[in-house]
Short mmCIF file of C-alpha atoms in Angstrom, two decimals:
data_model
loop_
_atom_site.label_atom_id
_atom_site.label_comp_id
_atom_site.label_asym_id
_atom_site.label_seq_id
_atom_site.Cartn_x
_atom_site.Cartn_y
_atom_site.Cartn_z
CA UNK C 1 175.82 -10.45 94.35
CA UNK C 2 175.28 -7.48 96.80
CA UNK C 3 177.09 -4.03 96.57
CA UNK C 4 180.55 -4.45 98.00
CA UNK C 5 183.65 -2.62 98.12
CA UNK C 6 186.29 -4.06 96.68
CA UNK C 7 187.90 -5.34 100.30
CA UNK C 8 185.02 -6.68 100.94
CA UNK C 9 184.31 -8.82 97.84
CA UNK C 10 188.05 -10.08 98.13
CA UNK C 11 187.54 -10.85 101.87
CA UNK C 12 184.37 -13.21 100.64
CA UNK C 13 186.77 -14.79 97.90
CA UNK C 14 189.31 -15.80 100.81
CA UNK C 15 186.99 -16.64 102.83
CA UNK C 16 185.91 -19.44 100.77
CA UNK C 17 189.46 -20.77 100.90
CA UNK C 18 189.38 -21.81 104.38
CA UNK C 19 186.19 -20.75 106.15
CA UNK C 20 188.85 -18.82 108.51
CA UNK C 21 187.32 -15.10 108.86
CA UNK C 22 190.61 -13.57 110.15
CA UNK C 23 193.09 -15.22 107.60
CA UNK C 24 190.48 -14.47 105.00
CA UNK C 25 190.84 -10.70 106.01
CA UNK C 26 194.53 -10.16 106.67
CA UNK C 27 194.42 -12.04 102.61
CA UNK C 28 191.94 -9.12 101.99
CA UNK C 29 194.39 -6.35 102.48
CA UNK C 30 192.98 -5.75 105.97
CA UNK C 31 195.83 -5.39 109.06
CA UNK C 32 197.01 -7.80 111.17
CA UNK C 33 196.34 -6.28 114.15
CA UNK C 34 192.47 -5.50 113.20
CA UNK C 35 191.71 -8.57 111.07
CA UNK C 36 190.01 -10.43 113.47
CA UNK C 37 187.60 -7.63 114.67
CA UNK C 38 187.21 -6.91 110.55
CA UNK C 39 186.55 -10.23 110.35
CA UNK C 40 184.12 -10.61 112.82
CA UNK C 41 182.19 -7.34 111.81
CA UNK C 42 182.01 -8.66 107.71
CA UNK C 43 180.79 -11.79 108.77
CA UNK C 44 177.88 -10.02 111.04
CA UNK C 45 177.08 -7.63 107.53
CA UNK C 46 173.84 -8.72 106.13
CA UNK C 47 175.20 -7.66 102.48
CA UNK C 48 178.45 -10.40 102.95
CA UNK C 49 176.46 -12.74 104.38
CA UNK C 50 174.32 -12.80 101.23
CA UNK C 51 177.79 -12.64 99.02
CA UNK C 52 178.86 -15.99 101.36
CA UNK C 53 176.02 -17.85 100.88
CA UNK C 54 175.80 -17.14 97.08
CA UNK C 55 179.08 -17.59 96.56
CA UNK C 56 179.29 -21.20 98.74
CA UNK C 57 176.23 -21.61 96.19
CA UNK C 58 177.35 -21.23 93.26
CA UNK C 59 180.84 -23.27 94.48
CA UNK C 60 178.39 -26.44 95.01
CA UNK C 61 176.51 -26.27 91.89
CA UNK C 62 180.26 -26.07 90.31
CA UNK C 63 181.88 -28.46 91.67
CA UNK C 64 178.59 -31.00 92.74
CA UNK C 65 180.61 -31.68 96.26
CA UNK C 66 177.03 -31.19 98.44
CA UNK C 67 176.20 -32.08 102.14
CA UNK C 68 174.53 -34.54 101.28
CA UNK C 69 177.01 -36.19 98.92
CA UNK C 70 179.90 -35.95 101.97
CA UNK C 71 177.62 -38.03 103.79
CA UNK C 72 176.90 -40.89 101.87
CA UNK C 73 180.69 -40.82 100.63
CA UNK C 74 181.17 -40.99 104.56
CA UNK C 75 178.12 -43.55 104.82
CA UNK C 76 180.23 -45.74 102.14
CA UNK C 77 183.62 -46.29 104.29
CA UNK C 78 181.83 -45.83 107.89
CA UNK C 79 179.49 -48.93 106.68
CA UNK C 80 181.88 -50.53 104.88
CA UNK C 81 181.58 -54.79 104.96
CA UNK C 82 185.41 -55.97 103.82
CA UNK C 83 183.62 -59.36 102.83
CA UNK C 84 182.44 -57.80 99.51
CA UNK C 85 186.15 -57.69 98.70
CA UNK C 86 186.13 -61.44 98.39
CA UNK C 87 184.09 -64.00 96.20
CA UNK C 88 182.39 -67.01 97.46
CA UNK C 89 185.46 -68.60 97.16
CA UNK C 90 187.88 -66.79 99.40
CA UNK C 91 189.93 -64.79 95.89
CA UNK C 92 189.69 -61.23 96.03
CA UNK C 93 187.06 -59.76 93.84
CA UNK C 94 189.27 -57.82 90.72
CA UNK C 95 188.76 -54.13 91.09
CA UNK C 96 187.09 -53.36 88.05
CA UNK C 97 184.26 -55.88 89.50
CA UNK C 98 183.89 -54.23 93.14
CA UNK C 99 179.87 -52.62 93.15
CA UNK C 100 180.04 -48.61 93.88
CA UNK C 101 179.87 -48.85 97.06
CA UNK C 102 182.59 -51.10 98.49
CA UNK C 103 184.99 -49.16 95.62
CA UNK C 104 184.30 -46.17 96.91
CA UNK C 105 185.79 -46.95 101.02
CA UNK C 106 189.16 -48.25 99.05
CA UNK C 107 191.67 -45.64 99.64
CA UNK C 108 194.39 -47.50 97.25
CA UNK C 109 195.36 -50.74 95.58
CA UNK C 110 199.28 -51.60 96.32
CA UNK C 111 200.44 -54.27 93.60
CA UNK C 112 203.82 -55.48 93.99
CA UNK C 113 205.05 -57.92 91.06
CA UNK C 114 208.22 -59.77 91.47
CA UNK C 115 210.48 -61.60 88.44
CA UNK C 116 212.88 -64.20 88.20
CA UNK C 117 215.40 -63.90 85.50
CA UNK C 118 216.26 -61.71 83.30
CA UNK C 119 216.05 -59.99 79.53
CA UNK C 120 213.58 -62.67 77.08
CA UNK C 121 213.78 -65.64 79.94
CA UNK C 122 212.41 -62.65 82.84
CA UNK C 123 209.56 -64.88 83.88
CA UNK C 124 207.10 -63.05 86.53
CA UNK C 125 207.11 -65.33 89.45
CA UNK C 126 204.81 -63.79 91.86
CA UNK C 127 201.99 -60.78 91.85
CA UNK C 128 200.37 -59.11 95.17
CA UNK C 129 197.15 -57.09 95.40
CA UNK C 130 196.72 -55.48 98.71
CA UNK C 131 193.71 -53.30 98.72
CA UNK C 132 193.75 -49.77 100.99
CA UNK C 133 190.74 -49.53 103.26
CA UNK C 134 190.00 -46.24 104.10
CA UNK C 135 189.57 -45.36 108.24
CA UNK C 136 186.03 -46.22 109.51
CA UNK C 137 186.97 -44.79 112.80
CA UNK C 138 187.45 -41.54 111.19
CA UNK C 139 184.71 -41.97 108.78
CA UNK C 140 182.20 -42.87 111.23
CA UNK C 141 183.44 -40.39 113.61
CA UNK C 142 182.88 -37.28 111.32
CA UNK C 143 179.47 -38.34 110.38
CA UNK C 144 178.83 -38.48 114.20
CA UNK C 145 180.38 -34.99 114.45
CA UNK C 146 178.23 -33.82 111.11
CA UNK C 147 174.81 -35.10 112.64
CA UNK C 148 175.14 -33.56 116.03
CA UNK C 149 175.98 -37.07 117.59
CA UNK C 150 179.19 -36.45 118.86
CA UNK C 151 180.03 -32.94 120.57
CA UNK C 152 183.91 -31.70 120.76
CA UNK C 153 184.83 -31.02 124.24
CA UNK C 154 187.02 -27.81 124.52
CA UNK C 155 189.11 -26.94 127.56
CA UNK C 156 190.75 -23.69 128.58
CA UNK C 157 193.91 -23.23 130.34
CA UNK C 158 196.38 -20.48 131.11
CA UNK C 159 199.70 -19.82 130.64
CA UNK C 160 202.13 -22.75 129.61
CA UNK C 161 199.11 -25.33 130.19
CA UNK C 162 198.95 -24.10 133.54
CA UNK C 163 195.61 -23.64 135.34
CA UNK C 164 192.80 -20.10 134.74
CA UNK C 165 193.43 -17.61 136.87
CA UNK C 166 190.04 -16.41 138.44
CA UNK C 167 189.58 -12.95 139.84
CA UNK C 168 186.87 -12.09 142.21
CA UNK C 169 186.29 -8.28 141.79
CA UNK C 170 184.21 -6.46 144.31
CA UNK C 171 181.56 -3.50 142.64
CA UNK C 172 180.71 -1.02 144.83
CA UNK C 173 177.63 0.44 143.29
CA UNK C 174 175.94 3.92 143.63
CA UNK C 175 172.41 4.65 142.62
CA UNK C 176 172.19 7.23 140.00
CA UNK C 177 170.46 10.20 140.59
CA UNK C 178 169.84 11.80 137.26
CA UNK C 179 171.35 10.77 133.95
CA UNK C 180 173.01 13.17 131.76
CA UNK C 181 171.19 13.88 128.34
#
C-alpha cells in the first residue's frame, strides 16, 4: 500500500463502504464543510488511487464477489425460463432438484401447511409451495446499465422543481498590453 497519512488511509477504508467520496471523508475526520473538495482532491492523488484499487483488490479476492460473477448472477434471473420449475408433468420440480441456474433467480420459497384437528388426531390436511422469482425487469435492466446499453438520463432544475435560471453576462474585454512578471 502507498505512504499515507493516517486521514488518508481511513478516508480509503470508508470509501470502500459506499463508493461515496464525501461521506467517506467527513467518516475520515475531515469537515463538513470541506469534505467534498477533500474528497474530490484524494480521489485525484495518484498515491490513493493506488490504495483504492489495491484495496477494492484485495476485497474481491476476499470475498470472490467479481464483475464478472454479478453478471452471470444477473444473466441467471434476467434469462430466467419459469418452465424449468415444472416437470413434464405440470408438478413443481422439489427444490433440492432445481439445476444451478433456475435456483439461483428464486428469491424465496413460501410454504404454508395447514392441519385439521388437534393433539395425536392433528392430521395435516393441506401443504403450499409458492416459489419467489426474483425481478427480471430489474435484473435485466442493471445488466443493460452494467454493459453500457442503457444510459441514465439526468435532468436539472432549480429551486422547488422550478425551471434553471440562465444569465446572459456581457464581457467587455481589453487587450493586454504587458503582463506583470
Amino acid at each position: 500500500m502507498p505512504d499515507l497519512t493516517p486521514k488518508q488511509a481511513r478516508f480509503v477504508e470508508e470509501y470502500l463502504v459506499d463508493l461515496n467520496a464525501t461521506q467517506a471523508a467527513i467518516r475520515a475526520g475531515y469537515s463538513k464543510g470541506t469534505a467534498r473538495a477533500i474528497a474530490s482532491e484524494n480521489l485525484s492523488k495518484p498515491d490513493i488511487q493506488q490504495a483504492i484499487a489495491e484495496a477494492m483488490k484485495k476485497r474481491e479476492k476476499r470475498t470472490q464477489i467479481t464483475q464478472d460473477r454479478v453478471l452471470l448472477e444477473l444473466g441467471r434471473i434476467a434469462f430466467f425460463d419459469p418452465r424449468r420449475l415444472f416437470d413434464a408433468d405440470g408438478n413443481p420440480v422439489p427444490i433440492n432438484e432445481l439445476d444451478d441456474d433456475t435456483a439461483a433467480a428464486l428469491a424465496g420459497l413460501d410454504v404454508t401447511e395447514e392441519f385439521a384437528g388437534e393433539g395425536e388426531k392433528r392430521a395435516l390436511r393441506s401443504l403450499t409451495k409458492k416459489y419467489k422469482v426474483s425481478d427480471k425487469n430489474t435484473a435485466l435492466t442493471n445488466a443493460m446499465r452494467h454493459l453500457g446499453m442503457l444510459r441514465d438520463k439526468l435532468e436539472h432544475s432549480g429551486p422547488n422543481g422550478g425551471p434553471l435560471q440562465v444569465e446572459r453576462v456581457r464581457l467587455n474585454m481589453q487587450p493586454v498590453e504587458e503582463l506583470p512578471e
